[in-house]
Short mmCIF file of N, CA, C and O and ligand atoms in Angstrom, two decimals:
data_model
loop_
_atom_site.label_atom_id
_atom_site.label_comp_id
_atom_site.label_asym_id
_atom_site.label_seq_id
_atom_site.Cartn_x
_atom_site.Cartn_y
_atom_site.Cartn_z
N MET A 181 0.68 -1.19 -0.05
CA MET A 181 0.04 -0.18 0.07
C MET A 181 0.92 1.24 0.06
O MET A 181 1.83 1.17 0.77
N SER A 182 0.41 2.19 -0.72
CA SER A 182 1.27 3.57 -0.72
C SER A 182 0.81 4.21 0.24
O SER A 182 -0.03 4.45 0.61
N ILE A 183 1.83 5.05 0.60
CA ILE A 183 1.50 6.25 1.56
C ILE A 183 1.29 7.51 0.99
O ILE A 183 0.92 8.52 1.60
N VAL A 184 1.18 7.44 -0.36
CA VAL A 184 0.92 8.93 -0.91
C VAL A 184 -0.73 8.87 -1.20
O VAL A 184 -1.37 7.86 -1.77
N LYS A 185 -1.31 9.62 -0.89
CA LYS A 185 -2.67 9.96 -1.09
C LYS A 185 -2.67 10.91 -2.14
O LYS A 185 -3.03 12.07 -2.10
N ALA A 186 -3.19 10.27 -3.49
CA ALA A 186 -3.53 10.98 -4.58
C ALA A 186 -5.13 11.77 -4.09
O ALA A 186 -5.74 10.59 -3.77
N LYS A 187 -5.43 12.70 -4.64
CA LYS A 187 -6.61 13.39 -4.64
C LYS A 187 -7.27 12.77 -5.76
O LYS A 187 -8.74 12.89 -5.72
N GLY A 188 -6.78 12.52 -7.01
CA GLY A 188 -7.86 12.17 -8.29
C GLY A 188 -7.37 12.79 -9.55
O GLY A 188 -6.06 13.38 -9.21
N LEU A 189 -8.00 12.63 -10.48
CA LEU A 189 -7.19 12.99 -12.06
C LEU A 189 -7.71 14.64 -11.89
O LEU A 189 -8.65 15.32 -11.76
N ASP A 190 -6.83 15.36 -11.68
CA ASP A 190 -6.33 16.76 -11.93
C ASP A 190 -6.91 17.79 -13.38
O ASP A 190 -7.66 18.30 -13.73
N HIS A 191 -6.38 16.72 -14.46
CA HIS A 191 -6.46 17.29 -15.70
C HIS A 191 -5.86 16.25 -16.73
O HIS A 191 -4.78 15.44 -16.48
N VAL A 192 -6.40 16.02 -17.85
CA VAL A 192 -5.88 15.55 -19.17
C VAL A 192 -5.56 16.55 -20.06
O VAL A 192 -6.31 17.43 -19.88
N ALA A 193 -4.47 16.62 -20.74
CA ALA A 193 -4.10 17.34 -21.91
C ALA A 193 -3.87 16.67 -22.98
O ALA A 193 -3.18 15.56 -23.32
N ILE A 194 -4.17 17.40 -23.78
CA ILE A 194 -4.51 16.67 -25.50
C ILE A 194 -3.80 18.01 -26.28
O ILE A 194 -3.66 19.07 -26.25
N ALA A 195 -2.80 17.38 -27.17
CA ALA A 195 -2.02 18.28 -27.79
C ALA A 195 -2.78 18.36 -29.00
O ALA A 195 -3.11 17.52 -29.92
N VAL A 196 -3.00 19.65 -29.89
CA VAL A 196 -3.50 19.81 -30.95
C VAL A 196 -2.58 20.82 -31.66
O VAL A 196 -1.93 21.60 -31.24
N ARG A 197 -2.81 20.90 -33.08
CA ARG A 197 -2.32 21.65 -33.97
C ARG A 197 -3.00 22.93 -34.42
O ARG A 197 -2.44 23.98 -34.45
N ASP A 198 -4.33 22.93 -33.96
CA ASP A 198 -5.33 24.24 -34.21
C ASP A 198 -5.90 24.53 -33.16
O ASP A 198 -6.98 23.64 -32.93
N LEU A 199 -5.70 25.20 -32.35
CA LEU A 199 -6.24 25.45 -31.02
C LEU A 199 -7.49 25.94 -31.26
O LEU A 199 -8.48 25.35 -30.75
N ASP A 200 -8.14 26.89 -32.17
CA ASP A 200 -9.40 27.48 -32.33
C ASP A 200 -10.05 26.43 -32.96
O ASP A 200 -11.33 26.31 -32.58
N LYS A 201 -9.14 25.45 -33.66
CA LYS A 201 -10.47 24.40 -34.45
C LYS A 201 -10.76 23.30 -33.12
O LYS A 201 -11.85 22.94 -33.13
N ALA A 202 -9.82 23.17 -32.44
CA ALA A 202 -10.24 22.43 -31.52
C ALA A 202 -11.14 22.87 -30.22
O ALA A 202 -12.40 22.06 -29.99
N ILE A 203 -10.84 23.90 -30.13
CA ILE A 203 -11.96 24.85 -29.27
C ILE A 203 -13.69 24.83 -29.86
O ILE A 203 -14.40 24.49 -28.71
N ALA A 204 -13.59 25.16 -31.04
CA ALA A 204 -14.72 24.88 -31.79
C ALA A 204 -15.42 23.44 -31.33
O ALA A 204 -16.80 23.44 -31.18
N ILE A 205 -14.51 22.29 -31.19
CA ILE A 205 -15.29 21.14 -30.82
C ILE A 205 -15.48 20.97 -29.61
O ILE A 205 -16.61 20.78 -29.09
N TYR A 206 -14.87 21.07 -28.66
CA TYR A 206 -14.77 21.06 -27.28
C TYR A 206 -15.81 21.83 -26.62
O TYR A 206 -16.75 21.43 -25.65
N ARG A 207 -15.74 23.19 -26.75
CA ARG A 207 -16.92 24.33 -26.56
C ARG A 207 -17.90 24.36 -27.13
O ARG A 207 -19.29 24.47 -26.38
N ASP A 208 -18.04 24.51 -28.20
CA ASP A 208 -19.30 24.59 -29.23
C ASP A 208 -19.90 23.51 -29.71
O ASP A 208 -21.27 23.46 -29.66
N ALA A 209 -19.10 22.47 -29.91
CA ALA A 209 -20.00 21.06 -30.20
C ALA A 209 -20.12 20.43 -29.09
O ALA A 209 -21.48 19.99 -29.00
N LEU A 210 -19.47 20.25 -28.07
CA LEU A 210 -19.57 19.49 -26.87
C LEU A 210 -20.26 20.43 -25.77
O LEU A 210 -20.62 19.50 -25.00
N GLY A 211 -19.99 21.15 -25.62
CA GLY A 211 -20.67 22.26 -24.73
C GLY A 211 -20.04 22.36 -23.54
O GLY A 211 -20.37 22.61 -22.24
N LEU A 212 -18.60 22.17 -23.30
CA LEU A 212 -17.83 22.16 -22.24
C LEU A 212 -17.51 23.41 -21.63
O LEU A 212 -17.00 24.60 -22.97
N PRO A 213 -17.11 23.93 -20.67
CA PRO A 213 -17.15 25.30 -20.42
C PRO A 213 -15.84 25.84 -20.58
O PRO A 213 -14.88 25.12 -19.65
N LEU A 214 -15.57 26.57 -21.39
CA LEU A 214 -14.16 27.25 -21.63
C LEU A 214 -13.89 28.06 -20.11
O LEU A 214 -14.29 28.75 -20.08
N ALA A 215 -12.92 27.43 -19.66
CA ALA A 215 -12.61 28.44 -18.28
C ALA A 215 -11.33 29.35 -18.36
O ALA A 215 -11.79 30.62 -17.88
N GLU A 216 -10.36 29.16 -19.30
CA GLU A 216 -9.58 30.28 -19.73
C GLU A 216 -8.68 29.56 -20.91
O GLU A 216 -8.27 28.76 -21.37
N ILE A 217 -8.04 31.00 -21.44
CA ILE A 217 -7.05 30.60 -22.56
C ILE A 217 -6.07 31.27 -22.18
O ILE A 217 -5.84 32.80 -21.42
N GLU A 218 -4.67 30.31 -22.07
CA GLU A 218 -3.51 30.98 -21.41
C GLU A 218 -2.27 30.81 -22.53
O GLU A 218 -2.05 29.51 -22.70
N GLU A 219 -1.66 31.65 -22.33
CA GLU A 219 -0.08 31.61 -23.07
C GLU A 219 0.89 31.64 -22.45
O GLU A 219 0.92 31.85 -20.91
N VAL A 220 1.37 30.48 -22.52
CA VAL A 220 2.51 30.16 -21.38
C VAL A 220 3.93 30.21 -22.08
O VAL A 220 4.52 29.16 -23.07
N PRO A 221 4.48 31.51 -22.20
CA PRO A 221 5.76 31.90 -23.02
C PRO A 221 6.91 30.70 -22.75
O PRO A 221 7.62 30.13 -23.69
N ASP A 222 7.20 30.43 -21.18
CA ASP A 222 7.92 29.50 -21.11
C ASP A 222 8.13 28.06 -21.62
O ASP A 222 9.24 27.68 -22.12
N GLN A 223 6.97 27.61 -21.60
CA GLN A 223 6.94 26.44 -22.41
C GLN A 223 6.44 26.52 -24.29
O GLN A 223 6.39 25.27 -24.81
N LYS A 224 6.39 27.84 -24.44
CA LYS A 224 5.91 27.92 -25.94
C LYS A 224 5.06 27.52 -26.30
O LYS A 224 4.87 26.76 -27.29
N VAL A 225 3.63 27.55 -25.39
CA VAL A 225 2.50 26.86 -26.11
C VAL A 225 1.26 27.79 -25.54
O VAL A 225 1.18 28.90 -24.79
N ARG A 226 0.12 27.44 -26.32
CA ARG A 226 -1.07 28.18 -25.88
C ARG A 226 -1.92 27.14 -25.31
O ARG A 226 -1.97 26.01 -25.83
N THR A 227 -2.53 27.17 -24.39
CA THR A 227 -3.35 26.27 -23.57
C THR A 227 -4.73 26.93 -23.67
O THR A 227 -5.23 27.85 -23.23
N ALA A 228 -5.63 25.79 -23.84
CA ALA A 228 -7.18 26.18 -23.22
C ALA A 228 -7.63 25.15 -22.33
O ALA A 228 -7.58 23.88 -22.59
N ILE A 229 -8.33 25.77 -21.55
CA ILE A 229 -8.69 24.79 -20.26
C ILE A 229 -9.99 24.93 -19.81
O ILE A 229 -10.89 25.61 -20.25
N PHE A 230 -10.58 23.68 -19.63
CA PHE A 230 -12.20 23.57 -19.86
C PHE A 230 -12.45 22.81 -18.56
O PHE A 230 -11.86 21.69 -17.93
N GLY A 231 -13.54 23.39 -18.00
CA GLY A 231 -14.17 22.87 -16.70
C GLY A 231 -13.06 23.68 -15.62
O GLY A 231 -12.24 24.23 -15.66
N HIS A 232 -13.81 23.03 -14.32
CA HIS A 232 -12.90 23.80 -12.99
C HIS A 232 -12.61 22.85 -11.85
O HIS A 232 -13.31 21.65 -11.90
N GLY A 233 -12.01 22.70 -11.31
CA GLY A 233 -11.70 21.58 -10.16
C GLY A 233 -10.99 20.40 -10.81
O GLY A 233 -10.34 20.61 -11.64
N LEU A 234 -11.11 19.27 -10.44
CA LEU A 234 -10.40 18.28 -10.91
C LEU A 234 -11.26 18.07 -12.05
O LEU A 234 -12.47 18.21 -12.14
N GLY A 235 -10.59 17.04 -12.70
CA GLY A 235 -10.98 16.28 -14.17
C GLY A 235 -11.15 17.40 -15.14
O GLY A 235 -12.16 17.24 -16.31
N ARG A 236 -10.20 18.58 -15.01
CA ARG A 236 -10.39 19.30 -16.21
C ARG A 236 -9.52 18.96 -17.70
O ARG A 236 -8.96 17.77 -17.50
N ILE A 237 -10.09 19.49 -18.91
CA ILE A 237 -9.20 19.19 -20.25
C ILE A 237 -8.69 20.33 -20.49
O ILE A 237 -9.33 21.48 -20.19
N GLU A 238 -7.32 19.90 -20.97
CA GLU A 238 -6.43 20.97 -21.29
C GLU A 238 -5.89 20.88 -22.93
O GLU A 238 -5.52 19.89 -23.04
N LEU A 239 -6.27 21.98 -23.70
CA LEU A 239 -5.60 21.58 -24.97
C LEU A 239 -4.50 22.23 -24.97
O LEU A 239 -4.51 23.71 -24.35
N ILE A 240 -3.46 21.49 -25.26
CA ILE A 240 -2.20 22.39 -25.64
C ILE A 240 -1.60 22.55 -26.98
O ILE A 240 -1.61 21.53 -27.76
N CYS A 241 -1.11 23.77 -27.43
CA CYS A 241 -0.76 24.28 -28.97
C CYS A 241 0.35 24.80 -28.82
O CYS A 241 0.39 25.88 -28.33
N PRO A 242 1.28 24.11 -29.47
CA PRO A 242 2.80 25.03 -29.20
C PRO A 242 2.67 26.26 -30.50
O PRO A 242 1.86 26.13 -31.39
N THR A 243 3.47 27.07 -29.96
CA THR A 243 3.47 28.37 -30.46
C THR A 243 5.03 28.34 -31.15
O THR A 243 5.13 29.61 -31.74
N ALA A 244 6.08 27.25 -31.06
CA ALA A 244 6.83 27.07 -31.73
C ALA A 244 7.65 26.16 -32.27
O ALA A 244 6.93 24.99 -31.49
N ASN A 245 8.47 26.12 -33.03
CA ASN A 245 8.84 24.70 -33.50
C ASN A 245 9.66 23.32 -32.75
O ASN A 245 9.69 22.55 -33.02
N ASP A 246 10.44 24.44 -31.84
CA ASP A 246 11.40 23.64 -31.10
C ASP A 246 10.91 23.29 -29.60
O ASP A 246 11.85 23.23 -29.10
N THR A 247 9.71 22.93 -29.47
CA THR A 247 9.11 22.86 -28.39
C THR A 247 8.93 21.23 -28.06
O THR A 247 8.65 20.41 -29.23
N GLY A 248 8.68 20.70 -26.68
CA GLY A 248 8.44 19.35 -26.69
C GLY A 248 7.06 18.73 -27.21
O GLY A 248 7.07 17.97 -27.76
N VAL A 249 6.33 19.88 -26.83
CA VAL A 249 4.79 19.57 -27.76
C VAL A 249 4.62 19.41 -29.28
O VAL A 249 4.20 18.63 -29.60
N ALA A 250 5.59 20.25 -29.47
CA ALA A 250 5.63 20.45 -31.52
C ALA A 250 6.43 18.91 -32.05
O ALA A 250 5.92 18.39 -32.63
N LYS A 251 7.38 18.56 -30.97
CA LYS A 251 8.32 17.20 -31.70
C LYS A 251 7.11 16.22 -31.31
O LYS A 251 7.10 15.24 -32.06
N PHE A 252 6.34 16.36 -30.29
CA PHE A 252 5.23 14.97 -29.93
C PHE A 252 4.25 15.14 -31.13
O PHE A 252 4.01 14.08 -31.91
N LEU A 253 3.82 16.36 -31.46
CA LEU A 253 2.68 16.50 -32.57
C LEU A 253 3.28 15.96 -34.45
O LEU A 253 2.65 15.20 -34.69
N ASP A 254 4.53 16.03 -34.31
CA ASP A 254 5.49 15.77 -35.43
C ASP A 254 5.34 14.17 -35.51
O ASP A 254 5.27 13.33 -36.52
N LYS A 255 5.90 13.77 -34.23
CA LYS A 255 5.96 12.34 -34.27
C LYS A 255 5.13 11.52 -34.19
O LYS A 255 4.49 10.32 -34.64
N ARG A 256 3.66 11.69 -33.19
CA ARG A 256 2.84 10.92 -33.08
C ARG A 256 1.34 11.60 -33.38
O ARG A 256 0.45 11.01 -33.42
N GLY A 257 1.27 13.01 -34.01
CA GLY A 257 0.12 13.54 -34.17
C GLY A 257 -0.56 13.86 -33.11
O GLY A 257 -0.26 13.72 -31.77
N GLU A 258 -1.95 14.61 -33.30
CA GLU A 258 -2.65 14.88 -32.39
C GLU A 258 -3.15 13.81 -31.30
O GLU A 258 -3.26 12.42 -31.92
N GLY A 259 -3.17 14.18 -29.65
CA GLY A 259 -3.67 13.00 -29.28
C GLY A 259 -3.27 13.37 -27.98
O GLY A 259 -3.23 14.49 -27.49
N LEU A 260 -3.57 12.59 -26.95
CA LEU A 260 -3.23 12.45 -25.65
C LEU A 260 -1.72 12.52 -25.34
O LEU A 260 -0.89 12.11 -25.81
N HIS A 261 -1.62 13.72 -24.36
CA HIS A 261 -0.13 14.43 -24.09
C HIS A 261 0.13 13.63 -23.09
O HIS A 261 1.31 12.98 -22.54
N HIS A 262 -0.42 14.19 -21.74
CA HIS A 262 -0.33 13.43 -20.68
C HIS A 262 -1.71 14.00 -19.90
O HIS A 262 -2.35 14.18 -20.11
N ILE A 263 -1.32 12.97 -18.69
CA ILE A 263 -2.49 13.25 -17.40
C ILE A 263 -1.82 13.64 -16.39
O ILE A 263 -0.49 13.73 -16.13
N CYS A 264 -2.78 14.03 -15.49
CA CYS A 264 -1.96 14.87 -14.22
C CYS A 264 -2.91 14.35 -13.00
O CYS A 264 -4.22 14.60 -12.77
N ILE A 265 -2.17 13.85 -11.95
CA ILE A 265 -2.86 13.41 -10.85
C ILE A 265 -2.26 14.15 -9.54
O ILE A 265 -1.32 14.88 -9.42
N GLU A 266 -3.22 14.72 -9.22
CA GLU A 266 -3.23 15.69 -7.71
C GLU A 266 -2.73 15.22 -6.45
O GLU A 266 -3.66 14.07 -6.15
N VAL A 267 -1.70 14.98 -5.91
CA VAL A 267 -1.49 14.63 -4.91
C VAL A 267 -1.23 15.61 -3.49
O VAL A 267 -1.27 16.78 -3.73
N GLU A 268 -1.38 15.02 -2.46
CA GLU A 268 -1.28 15.93 -0.91
C GLU A 268 0.06 16.26 -0.94
O GLU A 268 0.06 17.36 -0.57
N ASP A 269 1.00 15.20 -1.18
CA ASP A 269 2.33 15.75 -0.62
C ASP A 269 3.28 15.64 -2.05
O ASP A 269 3.59 14.31 -1.98
N LEU A 270 3.73 16.27 -2.44
CA LEU A 270 4.61 16.12 -4.12
C LEU A 270 6.00 15.25 -3.33
O LEU A 270 6.43 14.40 -4.33
N ASP A 271 6.54 15.85 -2.60
CA ASP A 271 7.64 15.41 -1.73
C ASP A 271 7.67 13.75 -1.87
O ASP A 271 8.70 12.98 -2.17
N ALA A 272 6.81 13.60 -0.93
CA ALA A 272 6.32 12.22 -0.52
C ALA A 272 6.22 11.35 -1.61
O ALA A 272 6.59 10.07 -1.79
N ALA A 273 5.54 11.45 -2.81
CA ALA A 273 5.14 11.05 -3.78
C ALA A 273 6.59 10.77 -4.53
O ALA A 273 6.67 9.57 -4.96
N LEU A 274 7.32 11.73 -4.79
CA LEU A 274 8.52 11.69 -5.78
C LEU A 274 9.19 10.67 -4.75
O LEU A 274 10.07 9.70 -5.33
N ALA A 275 9.04 10.75 -3.47
CA ALA A 275 10.19 9.76 -2.86
C ALA A 275 9.84 8.28 -3.08
O ALA A 275 10.60 7.22 -3.13
N GLU A 276 8.43 8.03 -2.83
CA GLU A 276 8.15 6.82 -3.35
C GLU A 276 8.25 6.17 -4.37
O GLU A 276 8.42 4.89 -4.44
N LEU A 277 8.05 6.87 -5.39
CA LEU A 277 8.39 6.36 -6.58
C LEU A 277 9.91 6.29 -6.70
O LEU A 277 10.01 4.88 -7.72
N LYS A 278 10.66 6.99 -6.38
CA LYS A 278 11.92 6.56 -6.86
C LYS A 278 12.53 5.72 -6.15
O LYS A 278 13.07 4.66 -6.66
N ALA A 279 11.83 5.12 -4.76
CA ALA A 279 12.08 3.79 -4.01
C ALA A 279 11.48 3.02 -4.71
O ALA A 279 12.35 1.80 -4.63
N ARG A 280 10.26 2.93 -5.58
CA ARG A 280 9.83 1.74 -6.56
C ARG A 280 10.66 1.83 -7.79
O ARG A 280 10.56 0.64 -8.83
N GLY A 281 11.74 2.40 -8.06
CA GLY A 281 12.36 2.71 -9.50
C GLY A 281 11.79 2.98 -10.62
O GLY A 281 12.05 3.02 -11.47
N ALA A 282 10.85 3.84 -10.56
CA ALA A 282 9.97 4.84 -11.31
C ALA A 282 10.91 5.71 -11.89
O ALA A 282 11.43 6.78 -11.03
N PRO A 283 10.56 5.86 -13.37
CA PRO A 283 11.89 6.95 -13.81
C PRO A 283 11.16 8.27 -13.80
O PRO A 283 10.03 8.51 -14.62
N LEU A 284 11.78 9.15 -12.98
CA LEU A 284 11.49 10.83 -12.81
C LEU A 284 12.12 11.69 -13.94
O LEU A 284 13.09 11.23 -14.05
N ILE A 285 10.82 11.99 -14.45
CA ILE A 285 11.76 13.43 -15.38
C ILE A 285 12.10 14.42 -14.62
O ILE A 285 13.24 15.04 -14.76
N ASP A 286 11.33 14.82 -13.35
CA ASP A 286 11.56 15.90 -12.54
C ASP A 286 11.92 15.11 -11.08
O ASP A 286 10.89 14.59 -10.58
N GLU A 287 13.11 15.25 -10.64
CA GLU A 287 13.50 14.80 -9.22
C GLU A 287 12.90 15.38 -8.52
O GLU A 287 12.90 15.00 -7.26
N THR A 288 13.23 16.70 -8.71
CA THR A 288 12.52 17.74 -7.88
C THR A 288 11.38 18.37 -8.53
O THR A 288 11.51 18.61 -10.03
N PRO A 289 10.95 18.79 -7.29
CA PRO A 289 9.36 19.67 -8.22
C PRO A 289 9.98 20.88 -8.71
O PRO A 289 10.86 21.78 -8.68
N LYS A 290 9.13 21.27 -10.10
CA LYS A 290 9.37 22.71 -10.55
C LYS A 290 7.91 23.47 -10.50
O LYS A 290 6.87 22.64 -9.79
N VAL A 291 7.92 24.58 -10.67
CA VAL A 291 6.65 25.54 -10.77
C VAL A 291 6.07 25.47 -12.00
O VAL A 291 6.42 25.66 -12.95
N GLY A 292 4.46 24.89 -11.83
CA GLY A 292 3.98 25.03 -12.98
C GLY A 292 2.74 25.98 -13.14
O GLY A 292 2.93 26.80 -12.24
N ALA A 293 1.98 25.96 -14.28
CA ALA A 293 0.73 26.75 -14.31
C ALA A 293 0.05 27.10 -13.04
O ALA A 293 -0.18 26.27 -12.27
N GLY A 294 -0.14 28.19 -12.88
CA GLY A 294 -1.25 28.65 -11.69
C GLY A 294 -0.41 28.51 -10.20
O GLY A 294 -0.81 28.59 -9.19
N GLY A 295 0.87 28.44 -10.42
CA GLY A 295 1.76 28.59 -8.96
C GLY A 295 2.11 27.33 -8.37
O GLY A 295 2.50 27.03 -7.26
N ALA A 296 1.43 25.79 -9.00
CA ALA A 296 1.46 24.71 -8.23
C ALA A 296 2.85 24.40 -8.58
O ALA A 296 3.25 24.64 -9.31
N ARG A 297 3.23 23.40 -7.43
CA ARG A 297 4.48 22.47 -7.84
C ARG A 297 4.04 21.51 -8.50
O ARG A 297 3.18 20.63 -8.21
N ILE A 298 4.98 21.03 -9.49
CA ILE A 298 4.38 19.62 -10.45
C ILE A 298 6.01 19.00 -10.62
O ILE A 298 6.78 19.45 -10.47
N ALA A 299 5.48 17.76 -11.30
CA ALA A 299 6.81 17.07 -11.63
C ALA A 299 6.14 15.92 -12.72
O ALA A 299 5.02 15.51 -12.56
N PHE A 300 7.03 15.61 -13.53
CA PHE A 300 6.81 14.71 -14.42
C PHE A 300 7.24 13.02 -14.28
O PHE A 300 8.55 13.34 -13.92
N ILE A 301 6.29 12.09 -14.49
CA ILE A 301 7.10 10.86 -14.40
C ILE A 301 7.30 10.31 -15.93
O ILE A 301 6.44 10.59 -16.69
N HIS A 302 8.04 9.79 -16.41
CA HIS A 302 8.47 9.32 -17.85
C HIS A 302 7.43 8.34 -17.86
O HIS A 302 7.14 7.25 -17.21
N PRO A 303 6.84 8.34 -19.24
CA PRO A 303 5.85 7.18 -19.67
C PRO A 303 6.32 5.77 -19.48
O PRO A 303 5.69 4.62 -19.15
N ARG A 304 7.71 5.30 -19.44
CA ARG A 304 8.10 4.10 -19.15
C ARG A 304 7.79 3.47 -17.87
O ARG A 304 7.23 2.46 -17.58
N GLY A 305 7.40 4.47 -17.02
CA GLY A 305 7.19 3.99 -15.53
C GLY A 305 5.51 3.90 -15.39
O GLY A 305 4.89 3.53 -14.09
N THR A 306 4.78 4.54 -16.20
CA THR A 306 3.26 4.71 -16.07
C THR A 306 2.54 4.01 -17.24
O THR A 306 1.55 4.72 -17.97
N ALA A 307 2.78 3.19 -17.69
CA ALA A 307 2.24 2.21 -18.61
C ALA A 307 2.08 2.90 -20.04
O ALA A 307 1.12 2.98 -20.73
N GLY A 308 3.12 4.00 -20.29
CA GLY A 308 2.87 4.48 -21.47
C GLY A 308 2.68 5.72 -21.75
O GLY A 308 2.33 6.59 -22.70
N VAL A 309 2.11 6.42 -20.16
CA VAL A 309 1.18 7.62 -20.49
C VAL A 309 2.43 8.67 -19.61
O VAL A 309 2.42 8.53 -18.55
N LEU A 310 2.62 9.62 -20.42
CA LEU A 310 3.57 10.86 -19.75
C LEU A 310 2.42 11.18 -18.68
O LEU A 310 1.15 11.64 -18.96
N THR A 311 2.89 11.18 -17.11
CA THR A 311 2.08 11.70 -16.12
C THR A 311 2.73 12.61 -15.20
O THR A 311 3.85 12.89 -14.95
N GLU A 312 1.97 13.84 -15.00
CA GLU A 312 2.10 14.89 -14.13
C GLU A 312 1.62 14.55 -12.80
O GLU A 312 0.61 14.19 -12.88
N LEU A 313 2.52 14.92 -12.04
CA LEU A 313 2.31 15.00 -10.34
C LEU A 313 2.08 16.64 -10.04
O LEU A 313 2.81 17.48 -10.66
N ARG A 314 0.69 16.96 -9.39
CA ARG A 314 0.56 18.05 -8.86
C ARG A 314 0.21 18.46 -7.67
O ARG A 314 -0.51 17.63 -6.96
N GLN A 315 0.92 19.34 -7.09
CA GLN A 315 0.14 19.68 -5.44
C GLN A 315 0.02 21.11 -5.73
O GLN A 315 1.02 22.53 -5.82
N GLY A 316 -1.18 21.46 -4.66
CA GLY A 316 -1.97 22.72 -4.59
C GLY A 316 -2.50 23.48 -5.95
O GLY A 316 -2.64 23.11 -6.84
N SER A 317 -3.06 24.70 -5.30
CA SER A 317 -3.42 25.45 -6.13
C SER A 317 -4.49 25.30 -7.12
O SER A 317 -3.69 25.14 -8.62
N LEU A 318 -5.29 25.07 -7.10
CA LEU A 318 -6.22 24.47 -8.56
C LEU A 318 -7.07 26.00 -8.85
O LEU A 318 -6.97 26.84 -8.23
N ARG A 319 -7.13 25.96 -10.24
CA ARG A 319 -7.50 27.20 -10.81
C ARG A 319 -8.96 27.49 -10.27
O ARG A 319 -9.93 26.59 -10.29
CO1 CO B 218 -0.51 19.48 -17.33
#
């Protein structure tokens, strides 16, 4: 049993080539509430976030060709980019994962959107899906 207490699915992130076109489907066709559109210059992406609290959907679209998301799109096409699990204690979660040999992309947390502390686990350790862990500050 794990000492890590996950709160649940924070968000899923979907890589798209055309943000406006994707928004038209998710907001206008499916009727999901668009919470915000955010430009993240650090990561060279624009994001559109649907919903509030746990279970949000985030569309991510690169604004430059030399980014991780742009490379992902070239290689794999549009689709699921990562999932994010909210945890109570990110340091404890990373220690637990490390002890179990999970390949961590971020051994120490970094600051993500909304000021939350985040860290990524390599898809090799999570059945093929890039996984973000997040502690704190829901939008
Ligand atoms: Co994310």
